[in-house]
Amino acid sequence: MAWYAVPLLVSVYKGYTVTADEWRHHERLVGSNNTEEAWLACTAADDLLSRAADLHYRRGNHELSERKLRLFGCACCRLLWLQIPAAASRAAVVAAERYADGSVGEGELAAACEAAAEFRLSTEYSKNAPTWAAASIARGVDDEWLYRTHISDIIEAVLKAIEYRPFGFDTEMMEATLCQLFRDIFGNPFRPVAFSPSWRTATAITLAAQMYESRDFGAMPILADALQDAGCNSAEVLDHCRGDGPHVRGCWIVDLVLGKE
C-alpha cells in the first residue's frame, strides 16, 4: 500500500495523536517554509489553517482558539446559506455561533447538532456537503487538535459544495473568499498588534458591539476613525478596518475592541 493511503495513527505530537497524513502536512509547513511572505502569498485556506497552527505551536501555545476556529467554520457555512434550506441545519450554525460566545451551553449545542444530523441522515441530503457542514460545526470538542482538523474538513466540504455552482462561484473564487475570512478572523500572526486599552472608548465599543450582533460590518471605516481619535496609530489595525473586507463575527479587530479572544 502506498504511503499516502495509510490513515493509521502514527505519532504523538505535543500530546496529540496525529495521523500519517496530518503529520506529513504539518512537517511541510514548519521551519523556514512558514514565513510571513509565504503566509501573505498563500491562496489555500487549509494551508493558512496549518500555517497558523504551526506558528502557534512554535511560540509555545497549546492550540488555536477554539472559539475563532468555530466562528470561521460558521462563516464558511454562511457562504453556503442558500444551499442550507432546512431550519434544523441553519439552527445548528446559529447554535454554534452562540456557543462560541458562551450564550448557550454544551447541552443546547448537542441538541442542535443532533437535530441537524438527524435531518441530514433521514432525507435526500445525506450526502449533501453544505448540510453536513452545518451539522458538523455544532459538534462539541473533546480534543482541540482533532477539532482543528475537523475545521479542515469543513473547508473541504465548502469547496466540494461549489461543484454545483448555483450562485456563480468557482473553486478559485471560493478559495480566495475562504482565505479572506480566515485572515479577517486570525489576522496576520507574524505581526501581532499591541492593542492599547485606551483605544477601547465607549464609541469604539458601541460600534464594534453593534456590528458583531447584527453581522453588518459596514461601519468598519467609522470604527477606524473612532480608534484613531482614541490615539490608535497602528497601520495594521486602521488599514484592516478601512479595507474591502469581508468581515465576519470573530474579526480580529472587533474582537480586540470587545475584549474577546
CSV table of C-alpha atoms in Angstrom, one decimal:
chain,number,residue,atom,x,y,z
A,1,MET,CA,0.0,0.0,0.0
A,2,ALA,CA,1.3,3.4,-0.9
A,3,TRP,CA,2.4,5.7,1.9
A,4,TYR,CA,-0.2,8.3,1.1
A,5,ALA,CA,-3.0,5.9,1.5
A,6,VAL,CA,-2.2,4.9,5.1
A,7,PRO,CA,-4.5,6.8,7.5
A,8,LEU,CA,-3.1,4.9,10.6
A,9,LEU,CA,-2.3,6.8,13.8
A,10,VAL,CA,1.4,7.1,13.7
A,11,SER,CA,2.7,9.5,16.2
A,12,VAL,CA,2.1,11.7,19.2
A,13,TYR,CA,2.9,15.4,18.7
A,14,LYS,CA,3.0,17.6,21.9
A,15,GLY,CA,0.4,15.3,23.5
A,16,TYR,CA,-1.8,14.9,20.4
A,17,THR,CA,-2.2,11.7,18.4
A,18,VAL,CA,-2.0,12.6,14.7
A,19,THR,CA,-2.5,10.6,11.5
A,20,ALA,CA,0.2,10.0,8.9
A,21,ASP,CA,-1.4,12.5,6.5
A,22,GLU,CA,-1.7,15.2,9.3
A,23,TRP,CA,1.9,14.7,10.3
A,24,ARG,CA,3.3,15.0,6.8
A,25,HIS,CA,1.2,18.1,6.1
A,26,HIS,CA,2.5,19.7,9.3
A,27,GLU,CA,6.1,18.8,8.5
A,28,ARG,CA,5.8,20.5,5.1
A,29,LEU,CA,4.9,23.8,6.9
A,30,VAL,CA,7.4,24.0,9.8
A,31,GLY,CA,10.6,25.9,9.9
A,32,SER,CA,11.9,28.3,7.2
A,33,ASN,CA,8.9,27.5,4.9
A,34,ASN,CA,6.4,29.1,7.3
A,35,THR,CA,7.3,32.7,6.8
A,36,GLU,CA,5.3,35.9,6.5
A,37,GLU,CA,5.9,36.0,2.8
A,38,ALA,CA,4.5,32.6,2.4
A,39,TRP,CA,1.5,33.5,4.6
A,40,LEU,CA,0.7,36.5,2.6
A,41,ALA,CA,1.1,34.6,-0.7
A,42,CYS,CA,-1.0,31.6,0.4
A,43,THR,CA,-4.1,31.0,-1.7
A,44,ALA,CA,-5.5,27.9,0.1
A,45,ALA,CA,-7.5,28.3,3.3
A,46,ASP,CA,-6.5,24.8,4.6
A,47,ASP,CA,-2.8,25.8,4.3
A,48,LEU,CA,-3.4,29.0,6.1
A,49,LEU,CA,-5.0,27.0,8.9
A,50,SER,CA,-2.0,24.7,9.1
A,51,ARG,CA,0.5,27.6,9.0
A,52,ALA,CA,-1.4,29.5,11.8
A,53,ALA,CA,-1.4,26.3,13.9
A,54,ASP,CA,2.3,25.6,13.3
A,55,LEU,CA,3.3,29.2,14.3
A,56,HIS,CA,1.1,28.9,17.4
A,57,TYR,CA,3.0,25.7,18.4
A,58,ARG,CA,6.4,27.1,17.8
A,59,ARG,CA,5.5,30.1,20.0
A,60,GLY,CA,4.7,27.6,22.8
A,61,ASN,CA,1.0,27.9,22.7
A,62,HIS,CA,-1.3,24.8,23.0
A,63,GLU,CA,-3.7,25.3,20.1
A,64,LEU,CA,-5.5,27.9,18.1
A,65,SER,CA,-8.5,29.5,19.7
A,66,GLU,CA,-11.5,27.0,19.6
A,67,ARG,CA,-13.8,30.0,19.5
A,68,LYS,CA,-12.2,31.5,16.5
A,69,LEU,CA,-12.0,28.2,14.7
A,70,ARG,CA,-15.7,27.6,15.3
A,71,LEU,CA,-16.6,31.1,14.1
A,72,PHE,CA,-14.5,30.6,11.0
A,73,GLY,CA,-16.4,27.3,10.4
A,74,CYS,CA,-19.7,29.2,10.9
A,75,ALA,CA,-18.6,31.8,8.4
A,76,CYS,CA,-17.9,29.0,5.9
A,77,CYS,CA,-21.4,27.6,6.4
A,78,ARG,CA,-22.9,31.0,5.9
A,79,LEU,CA,-21.3,31.2,2.5
A,80,LEU,CA,-23.5,28.3,1.6
A,81,TRP,CA,-26.6,29.6,3.3
A,82,LEU,CA,-28.8,29.2,0.1
A,83,GLN,CA,-27.7,25.6,0.0
A,84,ILE,CA,-28.7,25.0,3.6
A,85,PRO,CA,-32.5,25.5,3.4
A,86,ALA,CA,-33.6,23.3,6.4
A,87,ALA,CA,-34.4,25.0,9.6
A,88,ALA,CA,-32.6,22.4,11.7
A,89,SER,CA,-29.4,22.8,9.7
A,90,ARG,CA,-29.4,26.6,10.0
A,91,ALA,CA,-30.3,26.4,13.7
A,92,ALA,CA,-27.1,24.3,14.2
A,93,VAL,CA,-25.0,27.0,12.7
A,94,VAL,CA,-26.7,29.7,14.9
A,95,ALA,CA,-26.2,27.5,17.9
A,96,ALA,CA,-22.5,27.0,17.1
A,97,GLU,CA,-22.1,30.8,16.9
A,98,ARG,CA,-23.9,31.3,20.2
A,99,TYR,CA,-21.9,28.6,21.8
A,100,ALA,CA,-18.6,30.2,20.6
A,101,ASP,CA,-19.5,33.3,22.6
A,102,GLY,CA,-20.9,31.4,25.7
A,103,SER,CA,-24.6,32.3,25.1
A,104,VAL,CA,-25.6,28.6,25.1
A,105,GLY,CA,-24.1,25.6,26.8
A,106,GLU,CA,-23.0,22.2,25.7
A,107,GLY,CA,-26.5,20.7,26.1
A,108,GLU,CA,-28.1,23.1,23.7
A,109,LEU,CA,-25.2,22.8,21.3
A,110,ALA,CA,-25.5,19.0,21.3
A,111,ALA,CA,-29.3,19.1,20.8
A,112,ALA,CA,-28.9,21.4,17.8
A,113,CYS,CA,-26.1,19.1,16.3
A,114,GLU,CA,-28.3,16.0,16.8
A,115,ALA,CA,-31.3,17.6,15.2
A,116,ALA,CA,-29.3,18.7,12.2
A,117,ALA,CA,-27.6,15.3,11.9
A,118,GLU,CA,-31.0,13.5,12.1
A,119,PHE,CA,-32.4,15.7,9.3
A,120,ARG,CA,-29.4,15.1,7.1
A,121,LEU,CA,-29.3,11.3,7.6
A,122,SER,CA,-33.1,10.9,7.2
A,123,THR,CA,-33.5,12.8,3.9
A,124,GLU,CA,-32.1,13.1,0.4
A,125,TYR,CA,-29.5,15.4,2.0
A,126,SER,CA,-27.5,12.5,3.4
A,127,LYS,CA,-24.6,13.2,1.1
A,128,ASN,CA,-25.0,16.9,0.8
A,129,ALA,CA,-21.8,18.8,1.7
A,130,PRO,CA,-23.4,22.0,3.0
A,131,THR,CA,-25.9,20.2,5.2
A,132,TRP,CA,-23.1,18.0,6.6
A,133,ALA,CA,-21.0,21.1,7.3
A,134,ALA,CA,-24.0,22.8,9.2
A,135,ALA,CA,-24.5,19.8,11.4
A,136,SER,CA,-20.7,19.3,11.9
A,137,ILE,CA,-19.9,22.8,13.0
A,138,ALA,CA,-22.2,22.3,16.0
A,139,ARG,CA,-20.2,19.3,17.3
A,140,GLY,CA,-18.6,19.6,20.7
A,141,VAL,CA,-14.9,19.5,21.3
A,142,ASP,CA,-13.2,16.6,23.1
A,143,ASP,CA,-9.8,17.2,21.6
A,144,GLU,CA,-8.7,20.5,20.2
A,145,TRP,CA,-6.2,19.0,17.7
A,146,LEU,CA,-9.0,16.9,16.2
A,147,TYR,CA,-11.2,20.0,16.2
A,148,ARG,CA,-8.7,21.9,14.2
A,149,THR,CA,-8.5,19.1,11.6
A,150,HIS,CA,-12.3,19.0,11.7
A,151,ILE,CA,-12.4,22.6,10.5
A,152,SER,CA,-10.1,21.5,7.7
A,153,ASP,CA,-12.9,19.0,6.7
A,154,ILE,CA,-15.4,21.9,6.7
A,155,ILE,CA,-13.2,23.8,4.3
A,156,GLU,CA,-13.1,20.8,2.0
A,157,ALA,CA,-16.9,20.5,2.2
A,158,VAL,CA,-17.4,24.1,1.2
A,159,LEU,CA,-15.1,23.6,-1.8
A,160,LYS,CA,-16.9,20.4,-2.7
A,161,ALA,CA,-20.3,22.2,-2.5
A,162,ILE,CA,-19.5,24.7,-5.2
A,163,GLU,CA,-19.0,22.0,-7.8
A,164,TYR,CA,-22.8,22.6,-8.3
A,165,ARG,CA,-22.1,26.4,-8.8
A,166,PRO,CA,-25.6,27.5,-8.0
A,167,PHE,CA,-24.5,31.1,-7.2
A,168,GLY,CA,-21.7,31.9,-9.6
A,169,PHE,CA,-18.7,30.9,-7.5
A,170,ASP,CA,-15.9,28.8,-8.9
A,171,THR,CA,-13.2,27.0,-6.9
A,172,GLU,CA,-10.6,29.8,-7.2
A,173,MET,CA,-13.1,32.5,-6.1
A,174,MET,CA,-14.3,30.4,-3.2
A,175,GLU,CA,-10.7,29.7,-2.1
A,176,ALA,CA,-9.9,33.4,-2.2
A,177,THR,CA,-13.0,34.1,-0.1
A,178,LEU,CA,-12.2,31.5,2.5
A,179,CYS,CA,-8.7,32.9,2.8
A,180,GLN,CA,-10.1,36.4,3.3
A,181,LEU,CA,-12.4,35.1,6.0
A,182,PHE,CA,-9.5,33.3,7.7
A,183,ARG,CA,-7.3,36.4,7.7
A,184,ASP,CA,-10.2,38.5,8.9
A,185,ILE,CA,-10.6,36.3,12.0
A,186,PHE,CA,-7.0,35.4,12.8
A,187,GLY,CA,-5.2,38.5,11.4
A,188,ASN,CA,-1.5,38.3,10.5
A,189,PRO,CA,0.2,36.0,13.1
A,190,PHE,CA,3.5,37.4,12.1
A,191,ARG,CA,2.5,40.9,13.1
A,192,PRO,CA,0.7,40.7,16.4
A,193,VAL,CA,-0.8,44.1,17.5
A,194,ALA,CA,-0.3,45.5,20.9
A,195,PHE,CA,-3.8,46.9,21.4
A,196,SER,CA,-3.9,49.7,23.9
A,197,PRO,CA,-6.8,49.6,26.4
A,198,SER,CA,-7.1,53.4,25.9
A,199,TRP,CA,-8.4,52.7,22.4
A,200,ARG,CA,-11.5,51.0,23.8
A,201,THR,CA,-13.6,54.1,24.0
A,202,ALA,CA,-17.3,54.0,24.5
A,203,THR,CA,-17.8,54.9,20.9
A,204,ALA,CA,-15.5,52.2,19.6
A,205,ILE,CA,-17.1,49.5,21.9
A,206,THR,CA,-20.6,50.5,20.8
A,207,LEU,CA,-19.7,50.4,17.1
A,208,ALA,CA,-18.0,47.0,17.5
A,209,ALA,CA,-20.8,45.5,19.5
A,210,GLN,CA,-23.5,46.7,17.1
A,211,MET,CA,-21.6,45.2,14.1
A,212,TYR,CA,-20.9,42.0,16.0
A,213,GLU,CA,-24.6,41.5,16.9
A,214,SER,CA,-26.0,42.5,13.6
A,215,ARG,CA,-23.4,40.8,11.4
A,216,ASP,CA,-23.4,44.1,9.4
A,217,PHE,CA,-19.8,45.3,9.3
A,218,GLY,CA,-20.4,48.3,7.1
A,219,ALA,CA,-19.3,50.6,9.9
A,220,MET,CA,-15.7,49.3,10.0
A,221,PRO,CA,-14.3,52.5,8.5
A,222,ILE,CA,-16.2,54.5,11.2
A,223,LEU,CA,-14.6,52.2,13.8
A,224,ALA,CA,-11.2,53.1,12.3
A,225,ASP,CA,-12.0,56.8,12.8
A,226,ALA,CA,-13.0,56.1,16.4
A,227,LEU,CA,-9.9,54.2,17.1
A,228,GLN,CA,-7.7,56.9,15.5
A,229,ASP,CA,-9.5,59.5,17.6
A,230,ALA,CA,-8.6,57.5,20.6
A,231,GLY,CA,-4.9,57.5,19.7
A,232,CYS,CA,-4.5,54.4,17.6
A,233,ASN,CA,-1.7,54.8,15.1
A,234,SER,CA,-1.4,51.1,14.1
A,235,ALA,CA,-1.4,50.8,10.3
A,236,GLU,CA,-2.3,47.1,10.7
A,237,VAL,CA,-5.5,48.0,12.6
A,238,LEU,CA,-6.5,51.0,10.6
A,239,ASP,CA,-5.9,49.5,7.2
A,240,HIS,CA,-7.8,46.4,8.1
A,241,CYS,CA,-10.8,48.5,9.2
A,242,ARG,CA,-10.7,50.6,6.0
A,243,GLY,CA,-10.1,47.7,3.7
A,244,ASP,CA,-12.5,46.0,1.4
A,245,GLY,CA,-13.2,43.1,3.8
A,246,PRO,CA,-15.1,40.8,4.1
A,247,HIS,CA,-15.6,41.0,7.9
A,248,VAL,CA,-17.5,38.4,10.0
A,249,ARG,CA,-18.0,37.5,13.6
A,250,GLY,CA,-14.6,36.8,15.0
A,251,CYS,CA,-12.9,39.7,13.1
A,252,TRP,CA,-9.6,40.1,15.0
A,253,ILE,CA,-10.0,43.9,15.4
A,254,VAL,CA,-13.7,43.8,16.5
A,255,ASP,CA,-12.6,41.0,19.0
A,256,LEU,CA,-9.8,43.2,20.3
A,257,VAL,CA,-12.2,46.2,20.8
A,258,LEU,CA,-14.7,43.9,22.6
A,259,GLY,CA,-12.0,42.1,24.6
A,260,LYS,CA,-12.8,38.7,23.1
A,261,GLU,CA,-10.2,36.0,22.5
